[in-house]
Amino acid sequence: MAKKQIYAEAITGNRLTDGAVVYLNPVGGWTEKVEEAAVANSPDERQPLEAKANAGLAGQLITHWEIAEVEHRDGKLTAVKNKEAIRSRGPTVRRDLGKQAEIYA
Amino acid sequence: MYRYDEFDHDFVRQRVAQFKDQVERRLSGDLTEDEFKPLRLQNGLYLQLHAYMLRVAVPYGTLSSKQMRKLAHIARKYDKGYGHFTTRQNIQYNWPTLVDTPAILEELAEVEMHAIQTSGNCIRNTTADHFAGAAADEIEDPRVWCEIIRQWSTLHPEFAFLPRKFKIAVIGTKEDRAAIQVHDIGLALVRNYAGETGFAVYVGGGQGRTPMIAKKVRDFLPKEHLLSYLEAILRVYNQFGRRDNKYKARIKILVHETGTQELTDAIEAEWEEIKDTVFTLPQEEVDRIAAYFEPPRFETRPITSAKLQADKDANPDFADWVDRNVAPHKQAGYGIVTISLKGIGEAPGDASAEQMDAVADLTERYSYDEVRVSHEQNLVLPHVALDDLFAVWNGLRDVDLATSNVGFVTDIIACPGLDYCALANARSIPVAQNISKRFADPDRQKEIGPLKLKISGCINACGHHHVGHIGILGVDRKNEEFYQITLGGSADENTSIGKIIGQGFSSDEITDAVENVVDTYIDIRTSPDESFIDAYRRVGETPFKERLYGRA
Ligand code: SF4
C-alpha cells in the first residue's frame, strides 16, 4: 500500500465582524496566524476541534468554518493548498500593507 | 449628469437603513449567516478570500468630482487607502468590515451612489461606452438609454430572480468600446435609411466557461419601443431559460440551444403583444432624462491649439502621452483624456485615495465635472480643452497617473485573481505586473503597437481573457498555478473569441511565453501598420504555436 500522507488538519473561518481569515487555536479562540492553529492529527482529534468551531459559530465569532490541510514546512505550520496558503498569508501583492507586510518583510 | 429624483433618494436611504438593521441582527445572532448572506449580497457585500469586499455601482461608468472624492474618502477611512476599478465599470473595496459597511453605504447615499444590483441574479449595472457624450463619431449619448434601463430594471419585480445574472451594455458609435457583443443584451444606436435613430439589438453574448458572441436579433428597433423589446427578451428568457444548471442558465445558452431564428421569433411574438402597452416610452419622459445628459456648455474654440502644439514641442513625454492617451472629441478644441491605471508594474485598475482625489480635482477643474470608469479599468476625463491638456498631464504626473500606454501591451486588463478572489484558481495581478515590467520600454511598446492583453484568474473570465488579442487564463494544476494562452480574441465591433493555443505555462514561464508570442508577431507582420490582431487573423495560430511549442 502506498504510504499515506500524514494526516494534519486545522479549522479555519472568517471573522464575522471584519471577514479576516482566522484559525481555531488549541484553547478554542481564533487566531489570524496559521502557525498558531490547533492541529488534528486524526479524525478522532478533529471532533473536539469541530465542537469548539461550532461554539465559535454559535457565538457569532465567525461566518462559517471549514477544514484546511496543514503541514510542517521548515519547522513552521503552513497550509498545504496553494489557495489556502495565500488565504493564510494575505495577498502576494501590496506587500506594503496589512498582514502580508509582516510576512514578506 | 443624472440626478436622483425623490423616489431614488428615498429608496436608497430606506435600503441603507434596512441593511443597518440587518447587520445589527446578524451581529447579535438574530440572523444566521445563511439568512444574512443573500441580504448582504443584495447590498453588494461579498465575502472574499481575505475579507469582505464591497462592490459599488458606477452607473454607466459616470462620476462627478464629488462622487470620486467620496470614493477616495471611503478608501482612506474604511479601507486600506485604495480601491479597484473593475471591468464592469464598478469599484470594489477589498477590506471593508461588516461593522463599517452601513456607514459606508450611508456615505455613498450622500452622493447618490449605492451597491444595489451589483450581485445576484438580477439585471446588473448597465454599462456604456466610456467616451459617451464625447466621442467624435457618436450618433447619440447612450447613457440616456442606460439610465432609462436602470430605472426600468431597478427592482423590477418580475426580474429580481432571473435564472442568472443579466448584463446589458449600450453604445452610440460604430466603434464598440463597451464590448456589447459579449453581454446578455448589447444595444448599438444606429441610423436607418430614413435617418431616424434606433437600436441594433444583440442577444446572448457572454464570457465565462462558455464564451459566446451575441446574435443580432434586430437591425433596427425604434427607440420608443426599447423597454417593451427588452421586456419581451427578458420574459422569453425568464420563461425558457434553464434553471436546473447554473452553468447553463445564462441567456447565451438559451440562444445557443434554441437557435437564433426560433428565439428571435419568440421575442418578436412576445413583443407584438406588449409593444403598444405601458412600456412605450413617452417622449416627454425621454426628454426629461435626456436633459440630464445635455452636453456641457463648451466654449467656442479653434479646432487646433497653438498652445498644445508648443507644449508638445517642448516636452516629448507630454507629446507621447497626447498621442497615446487623448482621443478626438466631438466638440472642436477639446479632447478625451484616458487616464491609465496601468502604471508599469502596478496592479491594473487599482487607484489610491490620493490618486482618486487628484483625479477628482482635475475632473472639477478641467472636465466639466465629469469622469468615467472604463471597462478596460482606466479612468477617462471626457471633456478637456486642448489648451488645458498640459496642465492635466502635469496634475496626473504628480500622482503617477501619466503613463502613456493606452491600448498598448502594458494596458492590461486583469481581474483580482487569487490575491483577492475566493473563486480564483490562480493569481492574475502578479502575472500582469511581470508582463508590464517586461514590456516597460515605451519605444518597444510603440513598436509593437495596439495589443490587448487580458488576464483572468479563473474561467469566470472577469478579466475578459476570451476576448483579449492575447488572453491568459489562470488554472490550478496539482496545486500549482498554470496559465493558458488564447490568441485572436477581440471585444470590439469585430468581436471574436480567442482560441487556446496549447498547453499552459507555469508562473515562471508565462512572461517569456507572452514575449515569444509578441516577437512572433513582429517577425510575421507585413509592416508596422499591420496590427497584432490583423496579423493573427491573416496567418492563424501556426507560427505562434511553432514558436511556443516547437514544430513537433
Ligand atoms: S475571473 Fe475568477 S478569479 Fe478573476 S475575479 Fe472573476 S471569479 Fe475571481
XYZ file of C-alpha atoms and ligand atoms in Angstrom:
665
model
C 0.000 0.000 0.000
C 1.205 3.456 -0.841
C 2.398 5.399 2.112
C -0.374 7.672 3.307
C 0.248 11.326 3.782
C 0.425 12.375 7.378
C -2.965 13.491 8.498
C -2.932 17.076 9.724
C -5.837 19.447 9.636
C -6.704 22.835 11.025
C -10.039 24.584 11.197
C -10.395 27.936 9.529
C -13.120 30.531 9.081
C -13.636 34.221 8.538
C -14.211 36.525 11.483
C -17.758 37.827 11.355
C -17.028 41.471 12.134
C -14.364 42.100 9.507
C -14.092 38.925 7.428
C -10.467 38.361 8.469
C -9.103 34.853 7.950
C -8.839 33.079 11.285
C -7.806 29.668 12.537
C -9.067 27.857 15.589
C -6.364 27.710 18.246
C -5.926 24.993 20.900
C -7.865 26.900 23.558
C -10.895 27.487 21.377
C -10.038 31.036 20.373
C -9.469 32.289 16.839
C -6.079 33.458 15.620
C -5.040 35.202 12.422
C -1.863 33.122 12.318
C -1.990 29.666 10.798
C 1.148 28.781 12.804
C -0.936 29.079 15.955
C -3.731 26.814 14.730
C -4.808 23.751 16.632
C -3.925 20.666 14.609
C -5.884 17.454 14.441
C -3.712 14.500 13.558
C -6.567 12.058 13.262
C -10.320 12.096 12.751
C -10.684 11.471 16.476
C -8.688 14.545 17.267
C -10.806 16.540 14.890
C -14.044 16.024 16.743
C -13.322 18.182 19.787
C -11.990 20.882 17.491
C -15.190 20.819 15.496
C -17.162 21.246 18.702
C -15.102 24.338 19.509
C -15.566 25.651 15.985
C -19.309 25.228 16.317
C -19.167 27.196 19.526
C -17.480 29.967 17.507
C -20.356 29.866 15.060
C -22.940 29.931 17.832
C -21.131 32.839 19.466
C -21.271 34.847 16.212
C -17.485 34.998 16.062
C -17.086 33.547 12.583
C -19.138 33.393 9.391
C -18.554 29.686 8.800
C -15.776 27.184 9.239
C -14.055 24.610 7.116
C -11.160 22.184 7.285
C -7.763 23.191 5.939
C -4.976 20.711 5.312
C -1.775 21.787 7.024
C 1.772 20.543 7.271
C 5.003 21.412 8.983
C 7.336 23.034 6.496
C 10.719 24.260 7.681
C 9.529 23.754 11.220
C 6.514 26.004 10.687
C 2.883 25.092 10.360
C 1.647 26.047 6.871
C -1.362 25.420 4.682
C -0.896 22.691 2.081
C -3.117 24.027 -0.699
C -1.808 26.997 -2.636
C -5.092 28.840 -2.281
C -5.217 28.271 1.457
C -1.593 29.352 1.756
C -2.385 32.676 0.082
C -5.520 32.921 2.157
C -3.492 32.470 5.313
C -0.796 34.987 4.394
C -2.775 37.744 2.688
C -2.383 38.910 -0.911
C 1.011 38.380 -2.523
C 0.741 41.927 -3.861
C 0.694 45.242 -1.989
C 3.358 43.952 0.328
C 3.485 47.369 1.928
C 0.154 46.736 3.622
C -1.656 44.554 6.101
C -0.781 41.070 7.154
C 1.385 40.453 4.096
C 3.650 43.369 5.022
C 4.877 41.465 8.063
C 5.081 38.115 6.339
C 7.010 39.264 3.287
C 9.128 41.780 5.220
C -25.467 64.344 -15.289
C -28.407 62.377 -13.985
C -29.593 63.387 -10.541
C -31.660 61.183 -8.322
C -35.308 62.016 -8.024
C -37.292 61.724 -4.808
C -38.011 58.079 -5.428
C -34.362 57.172 -5.853
C -33.370 59.124 -2.759
C -35.994 57.571 -0.554
C -35.393 54.136 -1.912
C -31.629 54.169 -1.399
C -31.949 55.610 2.092
C -34.508 53.011 3.056
C -32.241 50.275 1.807
C -29.327 51.605 3.854
C -31.486 51.774 6.981
C -32.726 48.246 6.365
C -29.220 46.941 5.902
C -28.005 48.667 9.040
C -30.693 46.847 10.945
C -29.852 43.549 9.252
C -26.168 43.905 10.159
C -27.096 44.545 13.775
C -29.310 41.493 13.787
C -26.542 39.425 12.263
C -24.031 40.575 14.866
C -26.414 39.823 17.693
C -27.170 36.390 16.281
C -30.805 37.071 15.418
C -29.897 36.289 11.833
C -27.785 33.278 10.904
C -25.132 33.512 8.220
C -27.371 31.581 5.834
C -30.165 34.052 6.390
C -27.882 37.050 6.193
C -25.798 36.135 3.144
C -28.444 36.916 0.496
C -29.166 40.199 2.257
C -25.566 41.330 2.274
C -25.132 40.258 -1.349
C -28.152 42.348 -2.312
C -26.192 45.257 -0.929
C -23.016 44.426 -2.825
C -21.141 42.941 0.132
C -19.266 39.739 -0.723
C -17.002 37.603 1.414
C -13.753 37.114 -0.473
C -10.542 35.292 0.223
C -9.176 37.558 2.961
C -12.037 39.834 3.900
C -15.376 41.261 2.879
C -15.466 43.052 -0.449
C -17.882 45.849 -1.286
C -18.787 46.363 -4.917
C -20.140 49.831 -5.577
C -22.074 50.527 -8.762
C -20.917 53.314 -11.033
C -23.935 53.546 -13.343
C -22.728 53.586 -16.958
C -19.304 54.457 -15.616
C -20.068 58.135 -14.984
C -18.979 60.019 -11.859
C -18.809 63.627 -10.715
C -15.833 65.038 -8.827
C -17.868 64.928 -5.641
C -18.554 61.240 -6.116
C -14.932 60.489 -6.938
C -13.864 62.351 -3.803
C -16.284 60.262 -1.808
C -14.779 57.092 -3.249
C -11.348 58.366 -2.193
C -12.638 59.200 1.270
C -14.108 55.704 1.691
C -10.835 54.122 0.559
C -8.989 56.186 3.139
C -11.365 55.957 6.058
C -12.787 52.465 5.768
C -10.329 50.578 3.607
C -6.574 50.367 3.178
C -6.253 53.502 1.103
C -7.084 52.120 -2.321
C -9.863 50.746 -4.492
C -10.074 48.569 -7.581
C -11.906 49.656 -10.734
C -13.393 46.656 -12.491
C -14.311 45.529 -15.992
C -17.941 46.194 -15.065
C -17.241 49.914 -14.619
C -17.670 49.450 -10.878
C -15.323 50.000 -7.979
C -14.515 47.334 -5.428
C -13.146 47.845 -1.951
C -11.098 44.912 -0.728
C -11.088 45.497 3.009
C -14.343 46.909 4.371
C -15.529 45.479 7.669
C -19.057 44.258 8.160
C -19.468 46.653 11.034
C -18.484 49.663 8.887
C -20.485 48.761 5.796
C -23.742 50.501 6.794
C -21.749 53.694 7.402
C -20.059 53.320 4.015
C -23.435 52.894 2.339
C -24.724 55.962 4.171
C -21.776 57.962 2.896
C -22.349 56.697 -0.633
C -26.032 57.623 -0.458
C -24.970 61.201 0.331
C -23.548 61.390 -3.197
C -26.305 59.369 -4.852
C -24.355 56.140 -5.025
C -25.072 52.641 -3.814
C -24.170 48.987 -4.177
C -27.563 47.675 -5.251
C -27.790 45.235 -8.184
C -24.058 44.537 -8.069
C -24.720 40.926 -7.132
C -27.316 38.234 -7.577
C -29.447 37.027 -10.441
C -30.817 40.405 -11.415
C -30.179 42.961 -14.125
C -26.795 44.370 -13.208
C -25.326 47.804 -13.699
C -25.894 48.782 -17.342
C -22.582 49.685 -18.895
C -21.801 52.130 -21.679
C -19.091 53.448 -23.933
C -16.749 55.350 -21.630
C -16.463 58.027 -24.309
C -20.256 58.520 -24.285
C -21.319 62.103 -24.896
C -17.856 62.993 -26.121
C -16.852 60.620 -28.936
C -16.347 62.370 -32.242
C -18.395 59.848 -34.235
C -21.292 59.430 -31.818
C -24.890 59.219 -33.055
C -26.387 59.886 -29.643
C -25.357 59.682 -25.996
C -26.043 56.058 -24.972
C -26.230 56.948 -21.269
C -29.721 58.385 -21.690
C -30.821 54.865 -22.557
C -28.704 53.303 -19.841
C -30.474 55.495 -17.320
C -33.879 54.564 -18.742
C -32.862 50.904 -18.473
C -31.591 51.474 -14.947
C -34.888 52.953 -13.838
C -36.892 50.212 -15.515
C -34.764 47.371 -14.201
C -34.199 48.575 -10.643
C -36.337 46.365 -8.508
C -38.416 45.185 -11.417
C -40.439 42.553 -9.541
C -40.503 40.128 -12.421
C -36.753 40.268 -12.912
C -35.449 40.098 -9.362
C -34.997 36.323 -9.607
C -33.794 35.632 -13.079
C -32.206 32.269 -13.882
C -28.811 34.065 -13.704
C -27.299 37.497 -13.626
C -28.039 39.658 -16.631
C -25.833 42.288 -18.202
C -26.744 44.974 -20.701
C -24.372 47.351 -22.496
C -25.163 50.296 -24.779
C -23.070 52.204 -27.301
C -23.743 55.183 -29.561
C -20.917 54.776 -32.065
C -19.850 52.348 -34.771
C -16.671 51.628 -32.904
C -17.535 49.401 -29.972
C -15.623 50.361 -26.851
C -18.051 48.630 -24.482
C -17.755 45.016 -25.665
C -21.500 44.844 -26.308
C -21.302 41.539 -28.171
C -20.230 39.702 -25.053
C -23.173 40.924 -22.992
C -26.542 39.259 -22.452
C -28.015 42.143 -24.385
C -25.966 44.560 -26.438
C -27.554 47.696 -27.846
C -25.983 49.866 -30.518
C -27.584 53.146 -31.530
C -27.830 53.198 -35.313
C -29.477 55.256 -38.060
C -31.862 53.713 -40.552
C -32.246 54.748 -44.186
C -34.779 57.382 -43.227
C -32.188 58.951 -40.943
C -34.038 58.004 -37.753
C -32.108 56.626 -34.821
C -32.931 53.364 -33.138
C -31.161 50.305 -31.815
C -29.477 47.310 -33.317
C -30.184 44.585 -30.770
C -27.771 41.773 -29.932
C -28.705 38.933 -27.599
C -26.894 36.078 -25.947
C -23.286 37.124 -25.719
C -21.188 36.266 -22.719
C -17.885 35.022 -21.443
C -17.352 32.650 -18.542
C -16.905 28.946 -19.154
C -18.922 29.008 -22.384
C -17.941 32.154 -24.252
C -20.352 33.213 -26.968
C -20.754 36.124 -29.293
C -24.180 37.729 -29.207
C -26.504 37.231 -32.147
C -28.134 40.177 -33.782
C -31.886 39.713 -33.367
C -32.945 43.060 -34.803
C -31.312 45.522 -37.168
C -33.429 48.437 -36.144
C -35.682 48.972 -33.169
C -37.407 52.347 -32.931
C -36.281 53.979 -29.707
C -39.713 54.376 -28.174
C -40.003 50.591 -28.125
C -36.794 49.920 -26.235
C -38.379 48.892 -22.955
C -41.091 46.746 -24.475
C -38.471 44.939 -26.519
C -36.188 44.391 -23.542
C -39.198 43.268 -21.553
C -40.025 40.761 -24.284
C -36.473 39.398 -24.296
C -36.445 39.075 -20.521
C -39.849 37.407 -20.467
C -38.776 34.835 -23.014
C -35.610 34.245 -21.028
C -37.497 34.009 -17.752
C -39.897 31.537 -19.261
C -37.492 29.313 -21.179
C -34.085 29.908 -19.610
C -32.742 26.893 -17.764
C -32.760 26.986 -14.008
C -31.649 23.408 -13.439
C -27.972 24.057 -14.016
C -26.162 27.230 -13.038
C -23.703 26.835 -15.878
C -26.451 26.590 -18.451
C -28.688 29.320 -17.134
C -27.364 32.349 -18.998
C -29.367 33.578 -21.970
C -26.429 32.729 -24.256
C -27.151 29.035 -23.650
C -30.821 29.555 -24.418
C -29.915 31.288 -27.677
C -27.469 28.538 -28.489
C -29.791 25.657 -27.651
C -32.904 27.169 -29.193
C -31.347 28.684 -32.274
C -31.236 32.353 -33.147
C -34.200 32.327 -35.505
C -36.545 30.488 -33.203
C -35.628 32.669 -30.281
C -35.961 35.817 -32.357
C -39.435 34.661 -33.381
C -40.365 34.061 -29.762
C -39.110 37.500 -28.758
C -40.918 39.171 -31.631
C -44.155 37.313 -30.820
C -43.943 38.340 -27.171
C -43.143 41.872 -28.219
C -46.138 42.096 -30.565
C -48.348 41.511 -27.544
C -46.866 44.191 -25.359
C -45.306 46.717 -27.669
C -48.062 49.267 -27.558
C -48.852 48.963 -23.901
C -47.442 50.643 -20.826
C -43.901 50.001 -21.966
C -43.989 52.528 -24.774
C -41.744 55.374 -23.763
C -43.480 58.736 -23.746
C -41.319 61.323 -25.488
C -41.594 63.727 -22.523
C -40.050 61.124 -20.269
C -37.190 60.503 -22.675
C -36.673 64.262 -22.984
C -36.696 64.668 -19.222
C -33.939 62.109 -18.782
C -32.045 63.274 -21.855
C -31.889 66.748 -20.322
C -29.609 65.403 -17.596
C -27.149 64.317 -20.220
C -27.102 67.566 -22.149
C -23.550 68.279 -23.240
C -21.703 70.824 -21.119
C -21.642 74.423 -22.344
C -18.464 74.141 -24.316
C -16.584 77.246 -25.260
C -16.110 78.059 -28.900
C -12.529 77.147 -29.652
C -10.433 76.652 -32.760
C -10.015 73.079 -33.930
C -6.304 73.105 -33.221
C -4.488 74.602 -30.295
C -1.284 76.538 -30.739
C -0.621 76.167 -27.025
C -0.921 72.413 -27.233
C 1.486 72.314 -30.136
C 4.009 74.461 -28.290
C 3.706 72.306 -25.144
C 4.212 69.182 -27.219
C 7.224 70.607 -28.982
C 8.823 71.487 -25.670
C 8.031 68.175 -23.922
C 8.461 64.914 -25.811
C 6.998 62.870 -22.928
C 3.904 65.009 -22.961
C 3.694 64.687 -26.746
C 3.808 60.899 -26.407
C 1.070 60.952 -23.832
C -1.170 63.143 -26.008
C -0.626 60.857 -28.980
C -1.457 57.790 -26.952
C -3.988 58.807 -24.317
C -6.008 61.608 -25.903
C -8.828 60.830 -28.350
C -10.769 63.154 -30.673
C -13.782 64.938 -29.216
C -17.000 65.882 -30.982
C -16.512 69.492 -29.921
C -13.800 71.494 -31.696
C -10.881 72.378 -29.458
C -11.498 69.577 -26.944
C -10.100 66.117 -26.404
C -10.945 62.979 -24.428
C -8.263 62.017 -21.928
C -7.783 58.415 -20.857
C -6.007 58.163 -17.521
C -4.126 54.908 -17.485
C -4.491 52.929 -14.266
C -1.787 50.648 -15.651
C 1.399 52.207 -14.399
C 4.326 49.911 -15.176
C 4.384 47.130 -12.611
C 1.187 48.278 -10.896
C -1.986 46.287 -10.264
C -4.364 47.015 -13.179
C -7.357 49.093 -12.136
C -6.108 49.948 -8.669
C -6.116 53.571 -7.576
C -5.065 55.060 -4.280
C -7.170 57.562 -2.352
C -4.644 60.283 -3.249
C -4.914 59.421 -6.919
C -8.701 59.456 -6.777
C -8.631 62.843 -5.066
C -6.238 64.228 -7.662
C -8.456 62.920 -10.457
C -11.472 64.493 -8.748
C -9.692 67.868 -8.713
C -8.809 67.604 -12.393
C -12.373 66.495 -13.157
C -13.795 69.546 -11.489
C -11.326 71.980 -12.928
C -10.827 70.716 -16.472
C -13.533 68.241 -17.478
C -16.852 69.906 -16.721
C -17.073 67.874 -13.573
C -17.282 64.505 -15.289
C -15.046 61.486 -15.049
C -15.646 57.996 -16.369
C -14.624 54.483 -15.480
C -13.862 52.300 -18.490
C -14.370 48.563 -18.723
C -10.689 48.413 -19.556
C -10.029 49.521 -15.986
C -8.918 53.042 -16.792
C -10.423 56.422 -15.964
C -11.482 58.979 -18.541
C -11.764 62.770 -18.436
C -14.260 63.161 -21.256
C -14.201 66.906 -21.927
C -10.806 68.561 -21.710
C -9.910 71.698 -23.707
C -6.801 71.086 -25.801
C -5.265 74.187 -24.213
C -5.577 72.522 -20.801
C -4.024 69.186 -21.675
C -0.582 70.175 -20.430
C -1.960 71.211 -17.041
C -3.923 67.956 -16.808
C -0.853 65.919 -17.696
C 1.169 67.700 -15.031
C -1.574 67.090 -12.481
C -1.593 63.412 -13.361
C 2.175 63.178 -13.252
C 2.164 64.436 -9.676
C 0.286 61.295 -8.650
C 1.954 58.836 -11.048
C -1.006 58.620 -13.381
C 0.555 59.891 -16.589
C 1.597 56.572 -18.134
C 1.344 56.776 -21.941
C 0.231 53.261 -22.745
C -3.469 53.238 -23.598
C -4.176 50.346 -25.959
C -0.612 49.056 -25.725
C 0.596 45.720 -24.408
C 1.041 47.093 -20.871
C -2.543 48.422 -20.764
C -3.559 45.043 -19.386
C -6.953 44.035 -18.057
C -6.550 41.766 -15.035
C -9.121 40.557 -12.577
C -8.226 40.420 -8.851
C -7.420 36.706 -9.169
C -6.121 34.575 -6.353
C -4.694 37.534 -4.499
C -8.208 38.544 -3.500
C -10.909 36.440 -5.094
C -12.416 33.431 -3.358
C -13.305 31.794 -6.669
C -9.863 32.098 -8.221
C -7.603 29.266 -9.313
C -4.512 31.334 -9.943
C -3.162 34.814 -9.446
C -3.683 37.429 -12.164
C -2.123 40.590 -10.775
C 1.482 39.380 -10.448
C 1.296 37.967 -13.976
C 0.131 41.351 -15.240
C 2.834 43.110 -13.257
C 5.601 40.916 -14.644
C 4.438 41.295 -18.226
C 4.112 45.028 -17.711
C 7.679 45.234 -16.438
C 8.981 43.089 -19.288
C 7.480 45.464 -21.868
C 8.144 48.623 -19.878
C 10.253 50.311 -22.559
C 7.951 52.886 -24.218
C 9.755 52.595 -27.557
C 9.225 48.876 -27.616
C 5.543 49.292 -26.814
C 5.226 51.815 -29.608
C 6.948 49.469 -31.996
C 4.536 46.669 -31.081
C 1.512 48.923 -31.479
C -2.065 48.217 -30.386
C -2.365 44.981 -28.464
C -4.976 43.951 -25.948
C -3.832 41.577 -23.264
C -6.409 40.309 -20.787
C -5.982 38.040 -17.792
C -8.492 36.088 -15.684
C -7.756 34.066 -12.568
C -10.470 31.511 -13.346
C -12.915 30.523 -16.040
C -15.479 33.075 -14.875
C -13.495 35.397 -17.124
C -13.948 38.674 -15.249
C -10.612 39.626 -16.803
C -12.109 39.125 -20.312
C -9.339 36.752 -21.399
C -11.571 35.194 -24.093
C -11.639 38.495 -25.949
C -8.028 39.540 -25.487
C -5.853 39.593 -28.579
C -3.703 37.678 -26.164
C -5.738 36.118 -23.370
C -4.367 34.452 -20.286
C -6.407 32.125 -18.121
C -5.093 31.007 -14.751
C -5.728 27.374 -13.794
C -4.725 25.191 -10.883
C -2.870 22.057 -11.815
C -1.986 19.830 -8.910
C -1.766 22.718 -6.528
C 0.323 24.842 -8.874
C -0.659 27.882 -10.878
C -0.630 27.432 -14.634
C -1.566 29.826 -17.381
C -3.297 29.011 -20.646
C -2.806 31.347 -23.557
C -5.579 32.143 -26.025
C -4.982 34.122 -29.181
C -7.194 36.066 -31.555
C -9.932 37.274 -29.252
C -11.397 40.717 -29.658
C -14.152 42.702 -27.951
C -14.788 45.465 -30.464
C -17.192 45.695 -33.400
C -15.430 42.652 -34.867
C -15.797 40.520 -31.786
C -14.104 37.150 -31.743
C -13.386 34.544 -29.098
C -9.745 33.650 -28.647
C -8.501 30.146 -29.299
C -6.493 28.146 -26.793
C -3.103 27.777 -28.346
C -1.802 24.781 -26.431
C -0.582 23.616 -23.051
C -0.377 26.050 -20.193
C 2.736 27.675 -18.780
C 3.916 27.884 -15.207
C 4.111 31.245 -13.488
C 7.848 31.290 -14.187
C 7.298 30.683 -17.887
C 4.295 32.800 -18.734
C 6.078 36.138 -19.238
C 8.558 34.550 -21.653
C 5.709 32.844 -23.472
C 3.913 36.153 -23.962
C 7.127 37.723 -25.169
C 7.538 34.887 -27.665
C 4.039 35.486 -28.968
C 4.740 39.191 -29.356
C 8.097 38.574 -31.034
C 6.464 36.144 -33.451
C 4.004 38.817 -34.400
C 6.809 41.319 -35.006
C 8.501 38.764 -37.272
C 5.444 37.934 -39.343
C 3.703 41.253 -39.731
C 3.731 42.642 -43.247
C 4.516 46.112 -41.980
C 4.342 48.029 -38.714
C 0.878 49.094 -39.822
C -0.438 45.560 -39.585
C -1.671 45.235 -36.004
C -1.328 42.116 -33.899
C -4.937 41.086 -34.358
C -4.855 41.688 -38.106
C -1.679 39.658 -38.459
C -3.140 36.850 -36.365
C -6.295 36.810 -38.454
C -4.231 36.672 -41.609
C -1.865 33.855 -40.643
C -3.677 31.970 -37.888
C -2.137 30.225 -34.956
C 0.586 28.128 -36.615
C 3.616 30.419 -36.380
C 2.756 31.236 -32.769
C 2.354 27.593 -31.897
C 5.631 26.728 -33.539
C 7.460 29.384 -31.599
C 5.887 28.351 -28.313
C 5.972 24.594 -28.606
C 8.411 23.779 -31.397
C 7.454 22.072 -34.622
C 6.742 18.623 -33.181
S -12.229 35.679 -13.210
Fe -12.375 34.282 -11.489
S -10.604 34.862 -10.259
Fe -10.977 36.553 -11.596
S -12.305 37.910 -10.389
Fe -13.606 36.613 -11.689
S -14.183 34.957 -10.359
Fe -12.390 35.915 -9.432
